[in-house]
Amino acid sequence: MDRLYLSFPQWQGSGQSNEIYHGGKLLTESLDIYPFKKIEVPEKEKLTIENNILGYKSLVSQLTDAKNIVQDSHAKQIFTLGGGCDVEVLPVSYLNNIYQKDVALIWIDAHGDLNTPESSPSKNFHGMPLRLLIGDGDIQLKSLTFSQINPDQVFLFGVRDLDNPEKEYISNHLIPVTTDSEILVDTIKERHLSNVYIHLDLDALDLSEFPFVKVPSLKGLSIQKVKQLISKLKSNFTIVGGSVVEYSPGPNKQGLETATELARLIFE
């Protein structure tokens, strides 16, 4: 199988409420032209903190299931619908291993997701996956990854809502933060990376255009800007994977059309 499509509505990493579970399910139904492998996730569950991570046992179980599916696929490209940002742990680490670290990870997000279990104010794992991918975090969760990425493979686009430890980490590791697609493309080329993974957390978008997210943040990106960025990345690099995550549906499935359109743009 060259391409793997994952439906992974994991919500346990985002707190006690499960709205992004329903968002992931709706997106999967809307994009049923793709042959999704579905990772089973309990719709309702009372979560507790263990190892400084809320919902720890469920996360380990679900990520183990995801690892088995990804490993057995032998895919060269992986496209995922979440759920939370934490669904990226297996697809990104797998592709990074396949392409021997020749992958630029474009993190389009309002948040850095660079906390550790110790630094996280919320203990919600969806604020930790990027740091885990780099190699810092819970030992058991890290053992599930296929590889670790280097900080110079990470490119933050539209990130604006950071905790102080995240700001310090970004500064110390010279991780680019921009909203300029030309600068982003040039920086990727300067680092001699030819493959790209596009992570799209919908909270990167401006709330006036798309408020249907779990963790809203002001002064976001226009939908058009994100579309232009995706198109520019596709015209300059090989897209080896991507995702759309953190969709929290409004009444009557509000936001579904836009979320579906953006997913199609990444997936096709």
PDB file of N, CA and C in Angstrom, residues 202-253:
ATOM      1  N   LEU A 202      -7.036  23.144  12.981  1.00  0.00           N
ATOM      2  CA  LEU A 202      -7.959  24.171  12.500  1.00  0.00           C
ATOM      3  C   LEU A 202      -8.014  25.403  13.400  1.00  0.00           C
ATOM      4  N   ASP A 203      -7.449  25.318  14.612  1.00  0.00           N
ATOM      5  CA  ASP A 203      -7.412  26.529  15.431  1.00  0.00           C
ATOM      6  C   ASP A 203      -6.369  27.536  14.940  1.00  0.00           C
ATOM      7  N   ALA A 204      -5.598  27.158  13.923  1.00  0.00           N
ATOM      8  CA  ALA A 204      -4.706  28.122  13.278  1.00  0.00           C
ATOM      9  C   ALA A 204      -5.492  29.200  12.535  1.00  0.00           C
ATOM     10  N   LEU A 205      -6.743  28.881  12.170  1.00  0.00           N
ATOM     11  CA  LEU A 205      -7.549  29.790  11.358  1.00  0.00           C
ATOM     12  C   LEU A 205      -8.110  30.933  12.195  1.00  0.00           C
ATOM     13  N   ASP A 206      -8.367  32.047  11.530  1.00  0.00           N
ATOM     14  CA  ASP A 206      -8.959  33.202  12.196  1.00  0.00           C
ATOM     15  C   ASP A 206     -10.370  32.860  12.673  1.00  0.00           C
ATOM     16  N   LEU A 207     -10.660  33.217  13.903  1.00  0.00           N
ATOM     17  CA  LEU A 207     -11.950  32.863  14.484  1.00  0.00           C
ATOM     18  C   LEU A 207     -13.123  33.507  13.757  1.00  0.00           C
ATOM     19  N   SER A 208     -12.889  34.649  13.116  1.00  0.00           N
ATOM     20  CA  SER A 208     -13.981  35.304  12.388  1.00  0.00           C
ATOM     21  C   SER A 208     -14.415  34.485  11.178  1.00  0.00           C
ATOM     22  N   GLU A 209     -13.521  33.620  10.695  1.00  0.00           N
ATOM     23  CA  GLU A 209     -13.839  32.762   9.551  1.00  0.00           C
ATOM     24  C   GLU A 209     -14.164  31.335   9.971  1.00  0.00           C
ATOM     25  N   PHE A 210     -13.515  30.882  11.059  1.00  0.00           N
ATOM     26  CA  PHE A 210     -13.698  29.485  11.463  1.00  0.00           C
ATOM     27  C   PHE A 210     -13.558  29.364  12.980  1.00  0.00           C
ATOM     28  N   PRO A 211     -14.678  29.479  13.704  1.00  0.00           N
ATOM     29  CA  PRO A 211     -14.634  29.380  15.168  1.00  0.00           C
ATOM     30  C   PRO A 211     -14.853  27.972  15.713  1.00  0.00           C
ATOM     31  N   PHE A 212     -14.898  26.975  14.837  1.00  0.00           N
ATOM     32  CA  PHE A 212     -15.334  25.638  15.241  1.00  0.00           C
ATOM     33  C   PHE A 212     -14.146  24.785  15.696  1.00  0.00           C
ATOM     34  N   VAL A 213     -13.526  25.232  16.791  1.00  0.00           N
ATOM     35  CA  VAL A 213     -12.341  24.571  17.327  1.00  0.00           C
ATOM     36  C   VAL A 213     -12.462  24.470  18.840  1.00  0.00           C
ATOM     37  N   LYS A 214     -11.689  23.593  19.430  1.00  0.00           N
ATOM     38  CA  LYS A 214     -11.776  23.360  20.870  1.00  0.00           C
ATOM     39  C   LYS A 214     -10.977  24.383  21.672  1.00  0.00           C
ATOM     40  N   VAL A 215      -9.829  24.811  21.121  1.00  0.00           N
ATOM     41  CA  VAL A 215      -8.958  25.735  21.851  1.00  0.00           C
ATOM     42  C   VAL A 215      -8.752  26.985  21.000  1.00  0.00           C
ATOM     43  N   PRO A 216      -9.729  27.911  20.993  1.00  0.00           N
ATOM     44  CA  PRO A 216      -9.655  29.087  20.122  1.00  0.00           C
ATOM     45  C   PRO A 216      -8.546  30.049  20.532  1.00  0.00           C
ATOM     46  N   SER A 217      -8.001  30.727  19.537  1.00  0.00           N
ATOM     47  CA  SER A 217      -6.946  31.706  19.767  1.00  0.00           C
ATOM     48  C   SER A 217      -7.134  32.849  18.780  1.00  0.00           C
ATOM     49  N   LEU A 218      -6.993  34.075  19.253  1.00  0.00           N
ATOM     50  CA  LEU A 218      -7.235  35.263  18.429  1.00  0.00           C
ATOM     51  C   LEU A 218      -6.150  35.466  17.380  1.00  0.00           C
ATOM     52  N   LYS A 219      -6.499  36.280  16.376  1.00  0.00           N
ATOM     53  CA  LYS A 219      -5.547  36.749  15.347  1.00  0.00           C
ATOM     54  C   LYS A 219      -4.966  35.597  14.540  1.00  0.00           C
ATOM     55  N   GLY A 220      -5.848  34.770  13.995  1.00  0.00           N
ATOM     56  CA  GLY A 220      -5.395  33.623  13.229  1.00  0.00           C
ATOM     57  C   GLY A 220      -5.209  33.904  11.754  1.00  0.00           C
ATOM     58  N   LEU A 221      -4.952  32.854  11.027  1.00  0.00           N
ATOM     59  CA  LEU A 221      -4.708  32.911   9.587  1.00  0.00           C
ATOM     60  C   LEU A 221      -6.027  32.893   8.820  1.00  0.00           C
ATOM     61  N   SER A 222      -6.070  33.592   7.704  1.00  0.00           N
ATOM     62  CA  SER A 222      -7.250  33.497   6.850  1.00  0.00           C
ATOM     63  C   SER A 222      -7.264  32.130   6.170  1.00  0.00           C
ATOM     64  N   ILE A 223      -8.456  31.661   5.842  1.00  0.00           N
ATOM     65  CA  ILE A 223      -8.573  30.394   5.124  1.00  0.00           C
ATOM     66  C   ILE A 223      -7.830  30.457   3.801  1.00  0.00           C
ATOM     67  N   GLN A 224      -7.931  31.582   3.128  1.00  0.00           N
ATOM     68  CA  GLN A 224      -7.258  31.735   1.847  1.00  0.00           C
ATOM     69  C   GLN A 224      -5.743  31.627   1.988  1.00  0.00           C
ATOM     70  N   LYS A 225      -5.204  32.184   3.054  1.00  0.00           N
ATOM     71  CA  LYS A 225      -3.751  32.117   3.286  1.00  0.00           C
ATOM     72  C   LYS A 225      -3.294  30.675   3.479  1.00  0.00           C
ATOM     73  N   VAL A 226      -4.083  29.901   4.209  1.00  0.00           N
ATOM     74  CA  VAL A 226      -3.736  28.500   4.422  1.00  0.00           C
ATOM     75  C   VAL A 226      -3.829  27.722   3.109  1.00  0.00           C
ATOM     76  N   LYS A 227      -4.850  27.989   2.325  1.00  0.00           N
ATOM     77  CA  LYS A 227      -4.962  27.331   1.019  1.00  0.00           C
ATOM     78  C   LYS A 227      -3.762  27.655   0.131  1.00  0.00           C
ATOM     79  N   GLN A 228      -3.370  28.912   0.132  1.00  0.00           N
ATOM     80  CA  GLN A 228      -2.224  29.320  -0.682  1.00  0.00           C
ATOM     81  C   GLN A 228      -0.943  28.646  -0.214  1.00  0.00           C
ATOM     82  N   LEU A 229      -0.777  28.532   1.106  1.00  0.00           N
ATOM     83  CA  LEU A 229       0.403  27.860   1.637  1.00  0.00           C
ATOM     84  C   LEU A 229       0.437  26.398   1.201  1.00  0.00           C
ATOM     85  N   ILE A 230      -0.680  25.698   1.336  1.00  0.00           N
ATOM     86  CA  ILE A 230      -0.728  24.286   0.961  1.00  0.00           C
ATOM     87  C   ILE A 230      -0.383  24.119  -0.513  1.00  0.00           C
ATOM     88  N   SER A 231      -0.952  24.968  -1.354  1.00  0.00           N
ATOM     89  CA  SER A 231      -0.670  24.902  -2.794  1.00  0.00           C
ATOM     90  C   SER A 231       0.802  25.159  -3.088  1.00  0.00           C
ATOM     91  N   LYS A 232       1.385  26.126  -2.385  1.00  0.00           N
ATOM     92  CA  LYS A 232       2.796  26.452  -2.595  1.00  0.00           C
ATOM     93  C   LYS A 232       3.697  25.300  -2.152  1.00  0.00           C
ATOM     94  N   LEU A 233       3.360  24.682  -1.039  1.00  0.00           N
ATOM     95  CA  LEU A 233       4.142  23.534  -0.583  1.00  0.00           C
ATOM     96  C   LEU A 233       4.054  22.387  -1.588  1.00  0.00           C
ATOM     97  N   LYS A 234       2.863  22.162  -2.126  1.00  0.00           N
ATOM     98  CA  LYS A 234       2.672  21.066  -3.081  1.00  0.00           C
ATOM     99  C   LYS A 234       3.427  21.314  -4.391  1.00  0.00           C
ATOM    100  N   SER A 235       3.589  22.572  -4.753  1.00  0.00           N
ATOM    101  CA  SER A 235       4.280  22.883  -6.010  1.00  0.00           C
ATOM    102  C   SER A 235       5.802  22.904  -5.854  1.00  0.00           C
ATOM    103  N   ASN A 236       6.296  22.894  -4.624  1.00  0.00           N
ATOM    104  CA  ASN A 236       7.743  22.969  -4.399  1.00  0.00           C
ATOM    105  C   ASN A 236       8.357  21.706  -3.794  1.00  0.00           C
ATOM    106  N   PHE A 237       7.521  20.862  -3.190  1.00  0.00           N
ATOM    107  CA  PHE A 237       8.047  19.695  -2.478  1.00  0.00           C
ATOM    108  C   PHE A 237       7.154  18.479  -2.712  1.00  0.00           C
ATOM    109  N   THR A 238       7.645  17.319  -2.308  1.00  0.00           N
ATOM    110  CA  THR A 238       6.840  16.101  -2.321  1.00  0.00           C
ATOM    111  C   THR A 238       6.076  16.000  -1.005  1.00  0.00           C
ATOM    112  N   ILE A 239       4.766  15.907  -1.088  1.00  0.00           N
ATOM    113  CA  ILE A 239       3.948  15.786   0.115  1.00  0.00           C
ATOM    114  C   ILE A 239       3.861  14.310   0.489  1.00  0.00           C
ATOM    115  N   VAL A 240       4.421  13.957   1.637  1.00  0.00           N
ATOM    116  CA  VAL A 240       4.416  12.551   2.055  1.00  0.00           C
ATOM    117  C   VAL A 240       3.313  12.266   3.078  1.00  0.00           C
ATOM    118  N   GLY A 241       2.616  13.311   3.523  1.00  0.00           N
ATOM    119  CA  GLY A 241       1.520  13.098   4.454  1.00  0.00           C
ATOM    120  C   GLY A 241       0.945  14.397   4.948  1.00  0.00           C
ATOM    121  N   GLY A 242      -0.129  14.272   5.680  1.00  0.00           N
ATOM    122  CA  GLY A 242      -0.758  15.466   6.226  1.00  0.00           C
ATOM    123  C   GLY A 242      -1.972  15.094   7.059  1.00  0.00           C
ATOM    124  N   SER A 243      -2.519  16.105   7.709  1.00  0.00           N
ATOM    125  CA  SER A 243      -3.639  15.853   8.608  1.00  0.00           C
ATOM    126  C   SER A 243      -4.519  17.087   8.720  1.00  0.00           C
ATOM    127  N   VAL A 244      -5.752  16.849   9.159  1.00  0.00           N
ATOM    128  CA  VAL A 244      -6.630  17.913   9.642  1.00  0.00           C
ATOM    129  C   VAL A 244      -7.144  17.452  10.993  1.00  0.00           C
ATOM    130  N   VAL A 245      -6.948  18.299  12.006  1.00  0.00           N
ATOM    131  CA  VAL A 245      -7.279  17.892  13.372  1.00  0.00           C
ATOM    132  C   VAL A 245      -7.981  19.023  14.125  1.00  0.00           C
ATOM    133  N   GLU A 246      -8.538  18.641  15.282  1.00  0.00           N
ATOM    134  CA  GLU A 246      -9.121  19.577  16.249  1.00  0.00           C
ATOM    135  C   GLU A 246     -10.374  20.307  15.721  1.00  0.00           C
ATOM    136  N   TYR A 247     -11.167  19.611  14.915  1.00  0.00           N
ATOM    137  CA  TYR A 247     -12.437  20.166  14.448  1.00  0.00           C
ATOM    138  C   TYR A 247     -13.512  19.910  15.502  1.00  0.00           C
ATOM    139  N   SER A 248     -14.118  20.983  15.987  1.00  0.00           N
ATOM    140  CA  SER A 248     -15.191  20.905  16.966  1.00  0.00           C
ATOM    141  C   SER A 248     -16.470  21.409  16.310  1.00  0.00           C
ATOM    142  N   PRO A 249     -17.330  20.525  15.847  1.00  0.00           N
ATOM    143  CA  PRO A 249     -18.452  20.942  15.000  1.00  0.00           C
ATOM    144  C   PRO A 249     -19.419  21.890  15.704  1.00  0.00           C
ATOM    145  N   GLY A 250     -19.898  22.874  14.950  1.00  0.00           N
ATOM    146  CA  GLY A 250     -20.967  23.717  15.440  1.00  0.00           C
ATOM    147  C   GLY A 250     -22.306  23.023  15.266  1.00  0.00           C
ATOM    148  N   PRO A 251     -23.375  23.648  15.740  1.00  0.00           N
ATOM    149  CA  PRO A 251     -24.715  23.086  15.518  1.00  0.00           C
ATOM    150  C   PRO A 251     -24.965  22.875  14.022  1.00  0.00           C
ATOM    151  N   ASN A 252     -25.662  21.796  13.708  1.00  0.00           N
ATOM    152  CA  ASN A 252     -25.972  21.484  12.304  1.00  0.00           C
ATOM    153  C   ASN A 252     -24.706  21.309  11.467  1.00  0.00           C
ATOM    154  N   LYS A 253     -23.676  20.750  12.096  1.00  0.00           N
ATOM    155  CA  LYS A 253     -22.426  20.420  11.396  1.00  0.00           C
ATOM    156  C   LYS A 253     -21.717  21.651  10.832  1.00  0.00           C
TER     157      LYS A 253
END
